[in-house]
Short mmCIF file of C-alpha atoms in Angstrom, two decimals:
data_model
loop_
_atom_site.label_atom_id
_atom_site.label_comp_id
_atom_site.label_asym_id
_atom_site.label_seq_id
_atom_site.Cartn_x
_atom_site.Cartn_y
_atom_site.Cartn_z
CA MET A 1 -124.39 -229.14 -113.46
CA PHE A 2 -123.98 -226.90 -116.49
CA THR A 3 -126.54 -226.75 -119.31
CA PRO A 4 -126.97 -224.39 -122.28
CA GLN A 5 -130.53 -223.76 -121.06
CA GLU A 6 -129.21 -222.34 -117.78
CA LEU A 7 -126.82 -220.17 -119.77
CA LEU A 8 -129.74 -218.91 -121.86
CA ARG A 9 -131.61 -217.99 -118.67
CA GLN A 10 -128.63 -215.91 -117.58
CA LEU A 11 -128.49 -214.14 -120.94
CA LEU A 12 -132.22 -213.43 -121.41
CA PRO A 13 -131.99 -209.82 -120.11
CA SER A 14 -129.42 -209.09 -122.86
CA MET A 15 -131.31 -210.52 -125.84
CA ASP A 16 -131.89 -207.04 -127.31
CA ALA A 17 -128.15 -206.27 -127.57
CA PRO A 18 -127.02 -205.38 -131.12
CA VAL A 19 -124.04 -207.78 -130.86
CA TRP A 20 -122.75 -210.36 -128.43
CA TRP A 21 -118.95 -210.34 -128.36
CA LEU A 22 -117.36 -213.46 -126.89
CA GLY A 23 -113.89 -213.22 -125.39
CA LEU A 24 -112.28 -216.39 -126.76
CA SER A 25 -108.96 -217.36 -125.22
CA GLY A 26 -109.19 -220.93 -126.50
CA GLY A 27 -109.11 -222.33 -122.97
CA MET A 28 -111.64 -224.82 -121.67
CA ASP A 29 -114.03 -222.28 -120.14
CA SER A 30 -114.24 -219.99 -123.17
CA MET A 31 -114.63 -223.00 -125.48
CA VAL A 32 -117.59 -224.16 -123.39
CA LEU A 33 -119.17 -220.72 -123.75
CA LEU A 34 -118.55 -220.73 -127.51
CA GLU A 35 -120.02 -224.20 -128.02
CA ALA A 36 -123.01 -223.63 -125.74
CA ILE A 37 -124.00 -220.39 -127.48
CA ALA A 38 -123.52 -222.03 -130.88
CA GLU A 39 -125.94 -224.77 -129.77
CA LEU A 40 -128.45 -222.23 -128.49
CA SER A 41 -128.30 -220.26 -131.75
CA ARG A 42 -129.58 -223.31 -133.64
CA GLU A 43 -132.75 -223.35 -131.55
CA HIS A 44 -133.26 -219.72 -130.55
CA SER A 45 -133.06 -216.30 -132.16
CA LEU A 46 -130.00 -214.74 -130.54
CA PRO A 47 -128.18 -211.46 -131.21
CA PRO A 48 -125.35 -211.71 -133.78
CA LEU A 49 -122.33 -213.38 -132.15
CA ARG A 50 -118.72 -212.43 -132.83
CA ALA A 51 -115.68 -213.88 -131.11
CA ILE A 52 -112.59 -211.86 -130.26
CA HIS A 53 -109.18 -213.37 -129.46
CA VAL A 54 -106.37 -211.28 -127.96
CA HIS A 55 -102.84 -212.33 -128.98
CA HIS A 56 -100.52 -211.21 -126.17
CA GLY A 57 -97.36 -212.61 -127.73
CA LEU A 58 -96.22 -213.93 -124.34
CA HIS A 59 -95.76 -217.56 -125.31
CA ALA A 60 -94.03 -219.36 -128.18
CA ASP A 61 -97.32 -221.10 -129.01
CA ALA A 62 -99.38 -217.89 -129.12
CA ASP A 63 -99.72 -218.09 -132.92
CA ARG A 64 -100.95 -221.66 -132.65
CA TRP A 65 -103.52 -220.63 -130.05
CA SER A 66 -104.81 -217.91 -132.39
CA GLU A 67 -105.10 -220.46 -135.19
CA HIS A 68 -107.02 -222.80 -132.88
CA CYS A 69 -109.51 -220.05 -131.99
CA ALA A 70 -109.97 -219.08 -135.64
CA ARG A 71 -110.55 -222.71 -136.62
CA GLU A 72 -113.05 -223.41 -133.83
CA ALA A 73 -114.99 -220.20 -134.46
CA ALA A 74 -115.13 -220.88 -138.22
CA ALA A 75 -116.40 -224.41 -137.59
CA ARG A 76 -119.40 -222.84 -135.87
CA ASN A 77 -119.86 -220.06 -138.48
CA ILE A 78 -118.94 -217.41 -135.92
CA PRO A 79 -116.78 -214.48 -137.16
CA LEU A 80 -113.58 -213.99 -135.17
CA VAL A 81 -111.54 -210.81 -134.65
CA LEU A 82 -107.84 -211.25 -133.84
CA GLU A 83 -106.29 -208.45 -131.76
CA ARG A 84 -102.53 -208.30 -131.25
CA VAL A 85 -101.24 -206.35 -128.25
CA SER A 86 -97.73 -205.47 -127.10
CA LEU A 87 -96.63 -205.53 -123.47
CA ALA A 88 -93.61 -203.89 -121.89
CA ALA A 89 -91.16 -205.99 -119.90
CA GLY A 90 -91.78 -205.74 -116.18
CA ALA A 91 -92.92 -207.44 -113.01
CA SER A 92 -96.60 -206.59 -113.54
CA ILE A 93 -97.02 -208.66 -116.68
CA GLU A 94 -100.33 -210.15 -115.48
CA ALA A 95 -101.83 -206.71 -114.86
CA GLN A 96 -100.50 -205.38 -118.17
CA ALA A 97 -101.98 -208.30 -120.08
CA ARG A 98 -105.35 -207.84 -118.40
CA GLU A 99 -105.45 -204.09 -119.12
CA ALA A 100 -104.42 -204.64 -122.75
CA ARG A 101 -107.04 -207.33 -123.15
CA TYR A 102 -109.90 -205.20 -121.86
CA ALA A 103 -108.75 -202.23 -123.93
CA ALA A 104 -108.83 -204.46 -127.02
CA PHE A 105 -112.35 -205.62 -126.17
CA ALA A 106 -113.52 -202.04 -125.63
CA ARG A 107 -112.20 -200.89 -129.02
CA HIS A 108 -114.60 -203.20 -130.84
CA MET A 109 -117.75 -202.73 -128.79
CA GLY A 110 -120.51 -200.60 -130.26
CA ALA A 111 -123.32 -198.88 -128.39
CA ASN A 112 -125.25 -201.35 -126.18
CA ASP A 113 -123.13 -204.34 -127.30
CA CYS A 114 -122.42 -207.06 -124.76
CA LEU A 115 -119.07 -208.71 -124.09
CA LEU A 116 -119.43 -212.26 -122.73
CA LEU A 117 -116.55 -213.62 -120.66
CA ALA A 118 -116.27 -217.17 -119.34
CA HIS A 119 -115.15 -216.46 -115.77
CA HIS A 120 -116.59 -219.14 -113.49
CA ARG A 121 -117.02 -219.72 -109.76
CA ASP A 122 -113.45 -220.94 -109.21
CA ASP A 123 -112.16 -217.78 -110.89
CA GLN A 124 -114.30 -215.79 -108.48
CA LEU A 125 -112.86 -217.62 -105.46
CA GLU A 126 -109.30 -217.16 -106.72
CA THR A 127 -109.95 -213.45 -107.28
CA LEU A 128 -111.31 -213.06 -103.76
CA LEU A 129 -108.34 -214.86 -102.19
CA PHE A 130 -105.90 -212.89 -104.33
CA ARG A 131 -107.43 -209.62 -103.16
CA LEU A 132 -107.45 -210.76 -99.53
CA MET A 133 -103.73 -211.48 -99.75
CA ARG A 134 -103.17 -207.94 -101.04
CA GLY A 135 -105.18 -206.33 -98.23
CA THR A 136 -108.17 -205.30 -100.29
CA GLY A 137 -110.92 -203.03 -99.01
CA LEU A 138 -114.61 -203.84 -98.70
CA ARG A 139 -115.25 -203.19 -102.39
CA GLY A 140 -112.57 -205.69 -103.35
CA LEU A 141 -114.25 -208.32 -101.18
CA ALA A 142 -117.30 -208.10 -103.45
CA GLY A 143 -115.34 -209.99 -106.12
CA MET A 144 -115.95 -209.79 -109.85
CA PRO A 145 -119.39 -208.41 -110.74
CA GLY A 146 -121.70 -210.51 -112.89
CA GLN A 147 -122.03 -207.50 -115.15
CA ARG A 148 -120.72 -203.96 -115.44
CA ALA A 149 -120.37 -201.16 -117.94
CA LEU A 150 -117.59 -201.46 -120.51
CA ALA A 151 -116.94 -198.88 -123.21
CA ARG A 152 -120.35 -198.14 -124.75
CA GLY A 153 -121.86 -201.46 -123.75
CA ARG A 154 -121.92 -204.07 -120.99
CA LEU A 155 -119.58 -206.83 -119.81
CA LEU A 156 -121.37 -210.03 -118.76
CA ARG A 157 -120.06 -213.07 -116.89
CA PRO A 158 -122.89 -215.61 -117.30
CA LEU A 159 -120.89 -218.56 -115.90
CA LEU A 160 -119.89 -216.90 -112.64
CA ASP A 161 -122.02 -219.23 -110.50
CA THR A 162 -120.81 -222.39 -112.27
CA PRO A 163 -117.84 -224.37 -110.86
CA ARG A 164 -114.92 -225.25 -113.12
CA SER A 165 -115.57 -228.97 -112.63
CA ALA A 166 -119.09 -228.68 -114.11
CA LEU A 167 -117.73 -226.89 -117.17
CA ARG A 168 -115.01 -229.51 -117.62
CA ASP A 169 -117.53 -232.35 -117.38
CA TRP A 170 -119.66 -230.73 -120.09
CA ALA A 171 -116.63 -230.00 -122.29
CA GLU A 172 -115.43 -233.59 -122.07
CA ALA A 173 -118.92 -234.93 -122.80
CA ARG A 174 -119.00 -232.77 -125.96
CA GLN A 175 -115.40 -233.80 -126.80
CA LEU A 176 -114.35 -230.18 -127.12
CA ALA A 177 -110.76 -229.29 -127.97
CA TRP A 178 -109.13 -226.54 -125.93
CA ILE A 179 -105.78 -224.98 -125.12
CA GLU A 180 -103.93 -225.61 -121.87
CA ASP A 181 -101.91 -222.46 -121.21
CA PRO A 182 -98.65 -223.42 -119.43
CA ALA A 183 -98.88 -220.15 -117.49
CA ASN A 184 -101.79 -221.68 -115.58
CA ARG A 185 -99.27 -224.01 -113.92
CA ASP A 186 -96.35 -221.61 -113.69
CA PRO A 187 -95.66 -221.01 -109.96
CA ARG A 188 -94.21 -217.58 -110.74
CA PHE A 189 -97.74 -216.27 -111.24
CA ALA A 190 -99.69 -215.45 -108.08
CA ARG A 191 -102.97 -216.85 -109.33
CA THR A 192 -101.32 -220.16 -110.18
CA ALA A 193 -100.13 -220.55 -106.60
CA LEU A 194 -103.62 -219.78 -105.34
CA ARG A 195 -105.25 -222.26 -107.73
CA HIS A 196 -102.90 -225.21 -107.29
CA ASP A 197 -101.57 -224.75 -103.77
CA LEU A 198 -103.41 -222.45 -101.38
CA LEU A 199 -107.02 -223.14 -102.40
CA PRO A 200 -106.63 -226.95 -102.40
CA ARG A 201 -105.02 -226.77 -98.94
CA LEU A 202 -107.89 -224.63 -97.66
CA ARG A 203 -110.44 -227.06 -99.07
CA GLN A 204 -108.65 -229.96 -97.43
CA GLY A 205 -108.67 -228.32 -94.00
CA TRP A 206 -112.01 -226.53 -94.34
CA PRO A 207 -114.31 -228.43 -96.74
CA ALA A 208 -116.91 -225.64 -96.65
CA VAL A 209 -114.41 -222.90 -97.53
CA ASP A 210 -115.93 -222.26 -100.99
CA ASN A 211 -119.35 -221.51 -99.56
CA SER A 212 -117.83 -219.50 -96.71
CA LEU A 213 -115.91 -217.28 -99.11
CA LEU A 214 -118.94 -216.81 -101.35
CA THR A 215 -121.01 -215.86 -98.30
CA LEU A 216 -118.37 -213.29 -97.38
CA LEU A 217 -118.61 -211.97 -100.93
CA ASP A 218 -122.41 -211.61 -100.64
CA HIS A 219 -122.09 -209.76 -97.32
CA ALA A 220 -119.52 -207.40 -98.86
CA ARG A 221 -121.81 -206.65 -101.79
CA GLU A 222 -124.70 -205.89 -99.45
CA ALA A 223 -122.51 -203.60 -97.35
CA ASN A 224 -121.19 -201.84 -100.43
CA SER A 225 -124.74 -201.26 -101.63
CA LEU A 226 -125.63 -199.61 -98.33
CA LEU A 227 -122.46 -197.48 -98.39
CA ASP A 228 -123.30 -196.36 -101.93
CA GLU A 229 -126.75 -195.25 -100.76
CA VAL A 230 -125.18 -193.17 -97.97
CA ALA A 231 -122.64 -191.69 -100.38
CA ALA A 232 -125.40 -190.79 -102.86
CA GLU A 233 -127.21 -188.85 -100.12
CA ASP A 234 -124.02 -187.00 -99.22
CA MET A 235 -123.28 -186.30 -102.88
CA GLN A 236 -126.68 -184.70 -103.29
CA ARG A 237 -125.87 -182.24 -100.50
CA LEU A 238 -122.18 -181.60 -101.12
CA GLY A 239 -121.57 -182.36 -104.79
CA ALA A 240 -124.21 -180.32 -106.64
CA PRO A 241 -122.71 -178.82 -109.84
CA VAL A 242 -121.56 -175.20 -109.65
CA ALA A 243 -123.52 -172.94 -111.99
CA GLY A 244 -122.04 -171.20 -115.00
CA TRP A 245 -118.63 -171.81 -116.48
CA LEU A 246 -117.75 -174.39 -113.80
CA SER A 247 -120.81 -176.60 -114.22
CA GLY A 248 -118.90 -179.34 -116.04
CA TRP A 249 -116.24 -179.92 -113.39
CA PRO A 250 -117.04 -182.29 -110.49
CA SER A 251 -116.46 -180.81 -107.04
CA LEU A 252 -117.35 -181.23 -103.37
CA GLU A 253 -117.99 -178.55 -100.76
CA VAL A 254 -115.03 -178.77 -98.38
CA SER A 255 -116.67 -177.37 -95.24
CA GLY A 256 -119.56 -179.83 -95.44
CA LEU A 257 -117.18 -182.64 -96.28
CA MET A 258 -115.09 -181.99 -93.17
CA GLN A 259 -118.20 -181.98 -90.95
CA LEU A 260 -118.88 -185.62 -91.81
CA SER A 261 -117.49 -188.40 -89.63
CA GLU A 262 -114.16 -189.82 -90.81
CA ALA A 263 -115.74 -193.04 -92.09
CA ARG A 264 -118.54 -191.23 -93.89
CA ARG A 265 -116.15 -188.67 -95.41
CA ARG A 266 -113.83 -191.36 -96.74
CA ASN A 267 -116.79 -193.30 -98.09
CA LEU A 268 -117.98 -190.22 -99.99
CA LEU A 269 -114.51 -189.46 -101.37
CA ARG A 270 -114.05 -193.02 -102.61
CA HIS A 271 -117.54 -193.07 -104.15
CA TRP A 272 -117.04 -189.70 -105.83
CA LEU A 273 -113.67 -190.62 -107.31
CA ARG A 274 -114.94 -194.02 -108.44
CA GLN A 275 -117.85 -192.38 -110.24
CA HIS A 276 -115.31 -190.51 -112.35
CA GLY A 277 -112.98 -193.44 -112.99
CA GLN A 278 -110.40 -192.41 -110.40
CA ALA A 279 -109.07 -193.90 -107.19
CA LEU A 280 -106.77 -193.08 -104.28
CA ALA A 281 -104.80 -195.55 -102.18
CA GLN A 282 -105.69 -195.52 -98.49
CA ARG A 283 -102.51 -193.74 -97.38
CA ARG A 284 -103.01 -190.99 -99.99
CA LEU A 285 -106.66 -190.63 -99.00
CA LEU A 286 -105.61 -190.08 -95.39
CA ALA A 287 -103.03 -187.53 -96.52
CA LEU A 288 -105.72 -185.69 -98.51
CA GLU A 289 -107.93 -185.50 -95.42
CA GLY A 290 -105.08 -183.90 -93.50
CA GLN A 291 -104.63 -181.30 -96.23
CA LEU A 292 -108.35 -180.52 -96.35
CA ALA A 293 -108.30 -179.89 -92.60
CA GLY A 294 -105.76 -177.08 -93.12
CA ALA A 295 -106.38 -173.35 -93.38
CA ASP A 296 -109.19 -172.18 -95.65
CA ASP A 297 -106.78 -170.33 -97.94
CA ALA A 298 -104.58 -173.41 -98.42
CA GLN A 299 -104.82 -174.85 -101.92
CA PRO A 300 -103.36 -178.38 -101.78
CA ILE A 301 -102.99 -180.39 -104.97
CA VAL A 302 -103.10 -184.20 -105.14
CA GLU A 303 -101.96 -185.91 -108.33
CA LEU A 304 -104.08 -188.79 -109.62
CA GLU A 305 -103.24 -191.41 -112.19
CA ARG A 306 -105.37 -189.60 -114.78
CA GLY A 307 -105.92 -186.12 -113.40
CA ARG A 308 -105.61 -184.01 -110.28
CA LEU A 309 -107.48 -182.99 -107.13
CA HIS A 310 -107.34 -179.28 -106.36
CA ARG A 311 -108.79 -177.44 -103.38
CA SER A 312 -109.82 -173.89 -104.28
CA SER A 313 -112.66 -171.44 -103.54
CA GLY A 314 -114.02 -173.65 -100.76
CA ARG A 315 -114.40 -176.76 -102.92
CA LEU A 316 -112.42 -179.85 -103.83
CA TRP A 317 -112.25 -180.04 -107.63
CA LEU A 318 -111.58 -183.09 -109.77
CA LEU A 319 -109.60 -182.11 -112.86
CA ARG A 320 -109.04 -184.32 -115.84
CA GLU A 321 -105.65 -184.71 -117.48
CA VAL A 322 -106.43 -182.18 -120.18
CA ASP A 323 -107.53 -179.63 -117.57
CA VAL A 324 -104.00 -179.29 -116.25
CA LEU A 325 -102.41 -178.76 -119.66
CA PRO A 326 -101.52 -175.13 -120.43
CA PRO A 327 -103.83 -173.71 -123.12
CA ARG A 328 -102.20 -172.16 -126.19
CA SER A 329 -102.69 -168.73 -127.73
CA GLN A 330 -104.10 -168.55 -131.23
CA THR A 331 -104.75 -165.93 -133.91
CA LEU A 332 -108.30 -165.71 -135.22
CA ALA A 333 -108.84 -167.04 -138.73
CA CYS A 334 -112.63 -166.88 -138.82
CA GLN A 335 -115.66 -165.57 -137.00
CA GLY A 336 -118.40 -167.64 -135.40
CA ALA A 337 -117.58 -170.62 -133.18
CA VAL A 338 -113.81 -170.99 -132.80
CA PRO A 339 -112.59 -174.26 -131.15
CA LEU A 340 -109.81 -173.49 -128.68
CA ALA A 341 -106.57 -175.40 -128.43
CA ALA A 342 -106.00 -177.91 -125.60
CA GLU A 343 -109.70 -178.79 -125.55
CA ASN A 344 -110.49 -175.48 -123.86
CA GLY A 345 -113.99 -175.17 -125.23
CA VAL A 346 -115.36 -172.85 -127.90
CA PHE A 347 -115.07 -169.07 -128.19
CA SER A 348 -117.90 -167.55 -130.20
CA LEU A 349 -117.55 -164.10 -131.69
CA HIS A 350 -119.42 -161.79 -134.02
CA LEU A 351 -117.49 -158.67 -135.04
CA PRO A 352 -119.63 -156.91 -137.68
CA ALA A 353 -117.09 -154.27 -138.77
CA VAL A 354 -114.06 -156.57 -138.97
CA GLU A 355 -113.08 -157.71 -142.48
CA PRO A 356 -111.66 -161.22 -142.95
CA ALA A 357 -108.27 -159.75 -143.88
CA SER A 358 -108.11 -157.95 -140.53
CA LEU A 359 -108.94 -160.94 -138.33
CA GLY A 360 -105.24 -161.59 -137.81
CA GLU A 361 -105.11 -158.48 -135.64
CA TRP A 362 -107.35 -160.24 -133.11
CA THR A 363 -105.85 -162.94 -130.89
CA LEU A 364 -106.96 -165.23 -128.10
CA SER A 365 -104.38 -165.74 -125.36
CA TYR A 366 -104.12 -166.41 -121.63
CA ARG A 367 -102.89 -164.76 -118.45
CA THR A 368 -99.26 -163.82 -118.12
CA GLY A 369 -99.71 -161.36 -115.22
CA GLY A 370 -100.41 -157.64 -114.89
CA GLU A 371 -103.31 -157.48 -117.37
CA THR A 372 -105.84 -154.63 -117.03
CA LEU A 373 -109.20 -153.95 -118.67
CA ARG A 374 -111.34 -150.82 -119.11
CA LEU A 375 -114.93 -151.49 -118.09
CA PRO A 376 -117.87 -149.17 -118.77
CA GLY A 377 -118.60 -146.80 -115.89
CA ARG A 378 -115.69 -148.08 -113.85
CA PRO A 379 -112.01 -147.25 -113.58
CA THR A 380 -109.50 -149.56 -115.21
CA GLN A 381 -109.52 -152.90 -113.42
CA SER A 382 -106.77 -155.46 -112.99
CA LEU A 383 -107.65 -158.88 -114.36
CA LYS A 384 -106.43 -160.44 -111.13
CA HIS A 385 -108.96 -158.38 -109.14
CA LEU A 386 -111.83 -159.24 -111.50
CA LEU A 387 -111.18 -162.97 -111.24
CA GLN A 388 -110.83 -162.87 -107.47
CA GLU A 389 -114.00 -160.80 -107.13
CA ALA A 390 -115.89 -163.37 -109.23
CA GLY A 391 -114.77 -166.17 -106.87
CA LEU A 392 -113.35 -168.27 -109.70
CA PRO A 393 -111.04 -171.04 -108.43
CA ALA A 394 -107.32 -170.57 -108.89
CA TRP A 395 -106.89 -173.65 -111.13
CA PHE A 396 -109.53 -172.31 -113.55
CA ARG A 397 -108.20 -168.78 -114.04
CA PRO A 398 -105.31 -169.68 -116.38
CA ARG A 399 -107.83 -171.34 -118.74
CA ILE A 400 -109.99 -168.24 -119.28
CA PRO A 401 -109.42 -166.92 -122.84
CA LEU A 402 -108.50 -163.26 -123.28
CA LEU A 403 -109.35 -161.45 -126.52
CA HIS A 404 -106.73 -158.91 -127.64
CA HIS A 405 -106.78 -156.47 -130.53
CA ARG A 406 -103.37 -155.19 -131.58
CA GLY A 407 -102.05 -156.10 -128.15
CA VAL A 408 -104.87 -154.39 -126.22
CA LEU A 409 -106.98 -156.55 -123.89
CA VAL A 410 -110.59 -155.94 -124.94
CA SER A 411 -112.53 -158.90 -123.49
CA VAL A 412 -112.21 -161.53 -120.80
CA ALA A 413 -114.08 -164.50 -122.31
CA GLY A 414 -117.00 -162.25 -123.27
CA ARG A 415 -117.90 -161.75 -119.59
CA TRP A 416 -115.96 -158.53 -118.99
CA ASN A 417 -115.56 -156.25 -122.01
CA ASP A 418 -114.08 -152.90 -123.00
CA THR A 419 -117.32 -151.93 -124.69
CA ALA A 420 -116.16 -148.51 -125.92
CA TYR A 421 -113.15 -150.02 -127.68
CA LEU A 422 -115.20 -152.86 -129.16
CA ASP A 423 -117.87 -150.46 -130.43
CA ARG A 424 -115.17 -148.52 -132.29
CA GLN A 425 -113.16 -151.44 -133.66
CA ALA A 426 -115.74 -154.25 -134.03
CA GLY A 427 -118.85 -152.22 -134.82
CA PRO A 428 -122.22 -152.02 -133.05
CA GLY A 429 -123.86 -155.38 -132.43
CA TRP A 430 -120.66 -157.26 -131.59
CA ALA A 431 -121.13 -160.41 -129.52
CA LEU A 432 -118.60 -162.50 -127.58
CA SER A 433 -119.01 -165.62 -125.45
CA TRP A 434 -117.02 -168.58 -124.23
CA GLN A 435 -118.31 -172.09 -123.58
CA PRO A 436 -115.75 -174.08 -121.61
CA ARG A 437 -115.25 -177.69 -122.58
CA GLY A 438 -116.81 -178.85 -119.34
CA GLU A 439 -119.91 -176.67 -119.58
#
């Protein structure tokens, strides 16, 4: 049985949120959530509530659905935001719509805001069956979480333990009006087949199947929790940040990684990637393991959806998309902190003897090959040798800014400097430093 009081109990830990956003599709479940919270607001002091409706443009009646949501929200004095999204034609229309919907929600959420969605127990069962049919891993068997981070706030599913039938009974008792999306009965959609064909057949043959599936879900969550604890221990040993310039880039020590058992190694890799919003399919994860088992001087690269894995200098590095973009040279226009192109951090310089009109003679550029630098008390050094000697990973070297004056290399990111030249041209007291974006 569903009651607003039970809903309030679920939401009590989030009463200090600046705003509650309610994802309002106009369907029965979201209308129940809207009405129940409206009732609670008349008796309790709740955070400000705002509804958000996403117009996918997938159905001829989509405009009418938006009007319905606006009308129902206004009747309860709840502001509504209408978000229109565009989807490309393709076979993955369900996935596209879901991604567009969550992106629209995230755009509106402020710090510590909560997004309330009306997923219920039947949705959870359908999700679990859908993932089983696709060969999900243990984490997929844990189903939809009751809450998780989203943008700068939290996503909450306060109805996740409530069956659809209980919500429908309450909606009918309140004489609520809702939208019946024809897609929910369209057999072309996988979830529709699960809802109206497979799940009813399972319930007919195995009356306890709902509880059995939910028990499986609980076991999976418990196992995942234990695996996360193991991965956290391994991360502490093998994933400590590298000091200095490289401190902002996640990495794992390859030798220690390869000493773990296969299961433990894969668990750590999945955990590590997930922490940074990345993932690898099982077959690609196995291929990565094979590459890591190669010679120490091998430097395999694995492309990710939003970045890249790169083995170098004894570690496996996780690079973001911007990290693999080539940085661009630039002429100095001012002194002080100079932001570098391609999000390559900040180069700070103080050149006491250089007049503003002469700054154009100083440029920041990047390796092209064959560069040399005069260091104090040492013979002229090749840049390649300096970088190798410092143990800097190969992927990082092209991002190190080089300061030139009239075509002469005078500083490598402020770390290696032609001090005699700088004393003459920049004046005593010059200072140079580079802070990479990740530092």
